[in-house]
Amino acid sequence: MPVRTAVIPAAGLGTRFLPATKVVPKELLPVFDTPSLQHTVDEAIGAGIDHIILVSNRAKPAIEAFADKASGGARITVVYQDAPRGLGHAVEITRELVGDAPFAVLLPDELMGDSSHLQDLVREHEATGQTAIGVKRVPRSEVSAYGCITPQGVPDANGRVGVRDVVEKPNAVDAPSDLVIIGRYVFSRHIFGYLASLKPAAGGELQLSDAIGAYARKGGVTGVLISCTRHDTGTPMGMLTASIDAALKRSNVGPQLRTWLEGRLQ
Ligand code: G1P
């Protein structure tokens, strides 16, 4: 079945980016000259998505205003997650809107240079029916910031690897590997069954990674290594590098910026 729907969870309050997020939600902070969320919407559209479900929070009315004005041509529906009950809960509340078709999830904290990685995940799902998740090798010291997979062997020549289990934010010493989840997923509808049977973790949160882990233990999940550029805009450094990268690609400022950076660094 083709993948036409994407869920973008955007309900967090962005406290890491205060004071910038006092009035403007973090997803609408500009990455160069474009709201960060528009980059995510464009990435989804570039992978064939025509319906986007934005999971927001009533404390962020600007997200709804953005949905009315977003460019690109996809239909955007806004739903609300009013309590911070975790990423698993944010996905679970979209169940009726998503229906039975497979769907993508894009975490807007991660900005990709283009749609190629999501296209890869869509292709993998369409060819195999497996849930496909984006993974990346990182230094061991960084695994504790991510969901980490237990791989089945090593990735093949096409960057595919079976996923046997997932653990959310392990200590570096306990981590099952150095392959982490980078916030891009293509799920079959079965994920909703696994989400429904989750027990809330500490603080009442439902972890998406726990549902993926349960699904992986049944053999339904494949990891796909990312090959495009990626910026973690959940951190100030990632915001900066994403803006510089976006500006370098523009013909109106790219060449001048390159010259300025080269001079500045001498
Ligand atoms: C979330 C997921 C985690 C994933 C990460 C990617 O964590 O829970 O599994 O590796 O996104 O950015 P968060 O960054 O929201 O804490």
Short mmCIF file of C-alpha atoms and ligand atoms in Angstrom, two decimals:
data_model
loop_
_atom_site.label_atom_id
_atom_site.label_comp_id
_atom_site.label_asym_id
_atom_site.label_seq_id
_atom_site.Cartn_x
_atom_site.Cartn_y
_atom_site.Cartn_z
CA MET A 1 0.00 0.00 0.00
CA PRO A 2 1.43 3.46 -0.86
CA VAL A 3 2.46 5.80 1.96
CA ARG A 4 0.52 9.06 1.65
CA THR A 5 0.04 10.22 5.27
CA ALA A 6 2.61 11.63 7.68
CA VAL A 7 2.35 12.47 11.36
CA ILE A 8 4.54 15.31 12.68
CA PRO A 9 4.51 15.54 16.49
CA ALA A 10 4.91 19.22 17.46
CA ALA A 11 3.33 19.53 20.90
CA GLY A 12 6.46 20.15 23.01
CA LEU A 13 6.94 23.50 24.74
CA GLY A 14 10.52 24.11 23.56
CA THR A 15 11.93 25.04 26.94
CA ARG A 16 15.49 24.34 25.71
CA PHE A 17 15.13 27.34 23.39
CA LEU A 18 13.92 29.95 25.87
CA PRO A 19 13.75 32.92 25.53
CA ALA A 20 13.34 32.43 21.72
CA THR A 21 10.28 30.22 22.34
CA LYS A 22 8.47 32.57 24.76
CA VAL A 23 6.14 33.60 21.93
CA VAL A 24 7.24 31.61 18.86
CA PRO A 25 6.98 27.78 19.03
CA LYS A 26 10.35 26.13 18.42
CA GLU A 27 9.04 24.44 15.25
CA LEU A 28 8.46 27.89 13.76
CA LEU A 29 11.91 29.33 14.52
CA PRO A 30 13.53 30.18 11.20
CA VAL A 31 16.14 27.90 9.71
CA PHE A 32 17.73 30.56 7.54
CA ASP A 33 14.59 32.22 6.03
CA THR A 34 12.03 29.43 6.44
CA PRO A 35 10.22 28.13 9.55
CA SER A 36 11.84 24.89 10.62
CA LEU A 37 8.49 23.07 10.32
CA GLN A 38 8.15 24.07 6.66
CA HIS A 39 11.42 22.21 5.95
CA THR A 40 9.88 19.08 7.53
CA VAL A 41 6.64 19.51 5.58
CA ASP A 42 8.66 19.90 2.35
CA GLU A 43 10.66 16.76 3.14
CA ALA A 44 7.41 14.79 3.59
CA ILE A 45 5.88 16.12 0.37
CA GLY A 46 9.10 15.24 -1.49
CA ALA A 47 8.59 11.61 -0.42
CA GLY A 48 5.03 11.45 -1.82
CA ILE A 49 3.04 12.50 1.26
CA ASP A 50 -0.21 14.39 0.57
CA HIS A 51 -1.82 14.47 4.03
CA ILE A 52 0.05 15.75 7.08
CA ILE A 53 -1.27 15.39 10.62
CA LEU A 54 0.34 17.92 12.95
CA VAL A 55 0.09 16.99 16.62
CA SER A 56 0.14 20.31 18.47
CA ASN A 57 -0.71 21.82 21.82
CA ARG A 58 -3.39 24.45 22.46
CA ALA A 59 -0.71 26.61 24.11
CA LYS A 60 0.81 27.04 20.61
CA PRO A 61 -1.91 28.63 18.43
CA ALA A 62 0.77 29.76 15.93
CA ILE A 63 1.12 26.13 14.75
CA GLU A 64 -2.51 26.20 13.57
CA ALA A 65 -1.92 29.53 11.83
CA PHE A 66 1.12 27.96 10.13
CA ALA A 67 -0.99 24.97 9.01
CA ASP A 68 -3.40 27.36 7.25
CA LYS A 69 -0.55 29.06 5.38
CA ALA A 70 2.02 26.27 4.85
CA SER A 71 3.13 25.94 1.27
CA GLY A 72 3.66 22.81 -0.78
CA GLY A 73 0.17 21.58 -1.53
CA ALA A 74 -0.36 18.85 1.09
CA ARG A 75 -3.55 18.88 3.17
CA ILE A 76 -2.71 19.59 6.84
CA THR A 77 -4.86 18.50 9.78
CA VAL A 78 -4.07 19.72 13.31
CA VAL A 79 -4.87 17.58 16.36
CA TYR A 80 -4.06 18.37 19.97
CA GLN A 81 -2.09 16.56 22.64
CA ASP A 82 -2.90 18.66 25.66
CA ALA A 83 -0.97 16.69 28.27
CA PRO A 84 2.73 15.80 27.92
CA ARG A 85 2.10 12.04 27.69
CA GLY A 86 5.00 11.15 25.44
CA LEU A 87 5.78 10.53 21.79
CA GLY A 88 3.92 7.20 21.80
CA HIS A 89 0.76 8.98 22.94
CA ALA A 90 1.21 11.72 20.31
CA VAL A 91 1.21 9.05 17.59
CA GLU A 92 -1.59 7.02 19.20
CA ILE A 93 -4.07 9.92 19.13
CA THR A 94 -3.81 10.05 15.31
CA ARG A 95 -5.13 6.48 14.95
CA GLU A 96 -8.58 7.36 13.58
CA LEU A 97 -7.24 9.99 11.18
CA VAL A 98 -4.54 7.66 9.86
CA GLY A 99 -6.91 4.74 9.36
CA ASP A 100 -5.55 1.42 8.03
CA ALA A 101 -2.94 2.73 5.61
CA PRO A 102 0.80 2.78 6.37
CA PHE A 103 2.09 6.18 7.47
CA ALA A 104 5.29 8.10 8.11
CA VAL A 105 6.31 9.85 11.33
CA LEU A 106 8.79 12.74 11.13
CA LEU A 107 10.18 14.28 14.32
CA PRO A 108 10.66 17.95 13.47
CA ASP A 109 13.70 18.26 15.77
CA GLU A 110 15.67 16.46 13.10
CA LEU A 111 16.17 18.31 9.82
CA MET A 112 17.28 16.36 6.77
CA GLY A 113 19.03 17.95 3.82
CA ASP A 114 16.46 16.47 1.43
CA SER A 115 13.70 13.84 1.09
CA SER A 116 15.99 10.98 0.02
CA HIS A 117 16.07 9.20 3.38
CA LEU A 118 12.29 9.28 3.81
CA GLN A 119 11.95 8.05 0.21
CA ASP A 120 14.24 5.13 1.15
CA LEU A 121 12.04 4.24 4.14
CA VAL A 122 8.89 4.44 2.01
CA ARG A 123 10.48 2.18 -0.64
CA GLU A 124 11.56 -0.32 2.01
CA HIS A 125 8.06 -0.46 3.47
CA GLU A 126 6.35 -0.71 0.10
CA ALA A 127 8.69 -3.53 -0.99
CA THR A 128 8.59 -5.61 2.21
CA GLY A 129 5.60 -4.52 4.32
CA GLN A 130 8.05 -4.07 7.22
CA THR A 131 8.03 -1.07 9.52
CA ALA A 132 11.12 0.86 8.44
CA ILE A 133 13.03 3.16 10.79
CA GLY A 134 15.91 5.51 10.03
CA VAL A 135 19.12 4.70 11.90
CA LYS A 136 22.58 6.19 12.15
CA ARG A 137 25.88 5.10 13.68
CA VAL A 138 27.04 7.57 16.36
CA PRO A 139 29.94 7.65 18.85
CA ARG A 140 29.09 5.54 21.93
CA SER A 141 29.16 8.69 24.06
CA GLU A 142 26.08 9.98 22.19
CA VAL A 143 23.76 6.94 22.32
CA SER A 144 22.16 8.01 25.61
CA ALA A 145 20.36 10.86 23.78
CA TYR A 146 18.50 8.46 21.47
CA GLY A 147 16.52 5.28 20.99
CA CYS A 148 19.11 2.57 20.34
CA ILE A 149 18.56 -0.65 18.36
CA THR A 150 19.72 -4.22 18.88
CA PRO A 151 20.65 -5.09 15.29
CA GLN A 152 20.44 -8.51 13.69
CA GLY A 153 24.00 -8.74 12.39
CA VAL A 154 25.50 -5.84 10.45
CA PRO A 155 23.83 -3.59 7.86
CA ASP A 156 23.89 -5.03 4.32
CA ALA A 157 25.37 -3.25 1.29
CA ASN A 158 22.13 -1.23 0.93
CA GLY A 159 22.25 -0.08 4.55
CA ARG A 160 19.41 -2.38 5.67
CA VAL A 161 19.57 -4.16 9.02
CA GLY A 162 17.01 -6.26 10.92
CA VAL A 163 15.98 -4.77 14.26
CA ARG A 164 15.67 -7.28 17.13
CA ASP A 165 14.83 -4.79 19.86
CA VAL A 166 14.93 -1.11 20.83
CA VAL A 167 15.88 0.57 24.08
CA GLU A 168 15.19 4.25 24.73
CA LYS A 169 18.15 6.37 25.87
CA PRO A 170 20.41 3.64 27.35
CA ASN A 171 23.61 4.40 29.25
CA ALA A 172 26.63 4.16 26.96
CA VAL A 173 27.87 1.07 28.82
CA ASP A 174 24.54 -0.81 28.58
CA ALA A 175 23.74 0.23 24.98
CA PRO A 176 23.15 -2.77 22.68
CA SER A 177 24.89 -1.02 19.74
CA ASP A 178 25.97 2.34 18.37
CA LEU A 179 23.03 2.45 15.93
CA VAL A 180 20.43 5.04 16.98
CA ILE A 181 16.98 6.08 15.75
CA ILE A 182 17.02 9.45 13.98
CA GLY A 183 13.34 10.42 14.06
CA ARG A 184 12.13 9.09 10.70
CA TYR A 185 9.77 6.12 10.62
CA VAL A 186 7.36 4.41 8.21
CA PHE A 187 4.88 2.30 10.14
CA SER A 188 2.26 -0.22 9.16
CA ARG A 189 -1.05 0.17 11.06
CA HIS A 190 0.06 -2.67 13.42
CA ILE A 191 2.04 -0.10 15.43
CA PHE A 192 -1.26 1.15 16.89
CA GLY A 193 -1.89 -2.30 18.43
CA TYR A 194 1.54 -2.20 20.10
CA LEU A 195 0.93 1.38 21.30
CA ALA A 196 -2.44 0.40 22.77
CA SER A 197 -0.89 -2.34 24.89
CA LEU A 198 1.96 -0.19 26.27
CA LYS A 199 2.22 0.45 29.97
CA PRO A 200 3.01 4.12 30.70
CA ALA A 201 6.64 4.70 31.71
CA ALA A 202 7.68 7.11 34.49
CA GLY A 203 5.65 10.36 34.42
CA GLY A 204 2.78 8.64 32.59
CA GLU A 205 4.57 8.89 29.23
CA LEU A 206 4.07 6.34 26.46
CA GLN A 207 7.36 5.72 24.64
CA LEU A 208 7.15 5.16 20.90
CA SER A 209 10.42 3.21 21.20
CA ASP A 210 8.78 0.68 23.55
CA ALA A 211 6.08 -0.02 20.94
CA ILE A 212 8.72 -0.36 18.19
CA GLY A 213 10.71 -2.70 20.47
CA ALA A 214 7.67 -4.97 20.98
CA TYR A 215 7.02 -4.95 17.23
CA ALA A 216 10.73 -5.68 16.51
CA ARG A 217 10.68 -8.70 18.85
CA LYS A 218 8.00 -10.14 16.51
CA GLY A 219 10.30 -9.57 13.53
CA GLY A 220 8.42 -6.67 11.93
CA VAL A 221 11.03 -3.89 11.90
CA THR A 222 13.92 -3.03 9.56
CA GLY A 223 16.51 -0.30 10.15
CA VAL A 224 17.67 1.79 7.19
CA LEU A 225 20.97 3.67 7.50
CA ILE A 226 20.70 7.36 6.71
CA SER A 227 22.96 8.71 3.98
CA CYS A 228 21.77 12.35 3.63
CA THR A 229 22.86 15.32 5.77
CA ARG A 230 21.06 15.61 9.12
CA HIS A 231 20.90 18.38 11.73
CA ASP A 232 19.59 17.89 15.26
CA THR A 233 17.71 21.17 15.64
CA GLY A 234 16.72 20.15 19.16
CA THR A 235 20.09 21.67 20.12
CA PRO A 236 21.30 25.28 19.58
CA MET A 237 24.34 23.96 17.65
CA GLY A 238 22.09 21.93 15.33
CA MET A 239 19.91 25.00 14.71
CA LEU A 240 22.99 26.96 13.68
CA THR A 241 24.43 24.32 11.35
CA ALA A 242 21.00 23.75 9.74
CA SER A 243 20.67 27.50 9.02
CA ILE A 244 24.18 27.74 7.60
CA ASP A 245 23.63 24.65 5.43
CA ALA A 246 20.28 25.97 4.14
CA ALA A 247 21.82 29.38 3.34
CA LEU A 248 24.84 27.83 1.58
CA LYS A 249 22.41 26.13 -0.85
CA ARG A 250 20.77 29.43 -1.87
CA SER A 251 22.09 31.14 -4.96
CA ASN A 252 21.28 34.63 -3.57
CA VAL A 253 23.43 34.34 -0.42
CA GLY A 254 25.31 31.00 -0.68
CA PRO A 255 28.45 32.21 -2.52
CA GLN A 256 28.81 35.35 -0.33
CA LEU A 257 28.29 33.31 2.85
CA ARG A 258 30.97 30.82 1.77
CA THR A 259 33.47 33.65 1.13
CA TRP A 260 32.59 35.32 4.43
CA LEU A 261 32.95 32.05 6.39
CA GLU A 262 36.32 31.31 4.79
CA GLY A 263 37.60 34.80 5.67
CA ARG A 264 36.14 34.65 9.18
CA LEU A 265 37.88 31.36 9.93
CA GLN A 266 41.36 32.44 8.84
C1 G1P B 1 13.04 10.98 20.38
C2 G1P B 1 12.84 9.47 20.43
C3 G1P B 1 14.18 8.74 20.30
C4 G1P B 1 14.87 9.20 19.02
C5 G1P B 1 15.01 10.73 19.01
C6 G1P B 1 15.55 11.19 17.67
O1 G1P B 1 13.72 11.40 21.54
O2 G1P B 1 12.20 9.12 21.66
O3 G1P B 1 13.97 7.35 20.26
O4 G1P B 1 16.15 8.58 18.94
O5 G1P B 1 13.75 11.37 19.21
O6 G1P B 1 15.76 12.59 17.69
P1 G1P B 1 13.73 12.97 21.99
O7 G1P B 1 14.78 13.64 21.16
O8 G1P B 1 12.36 13.52 21.72
O9 G1P B 1 14.07 12.96 23.45
#
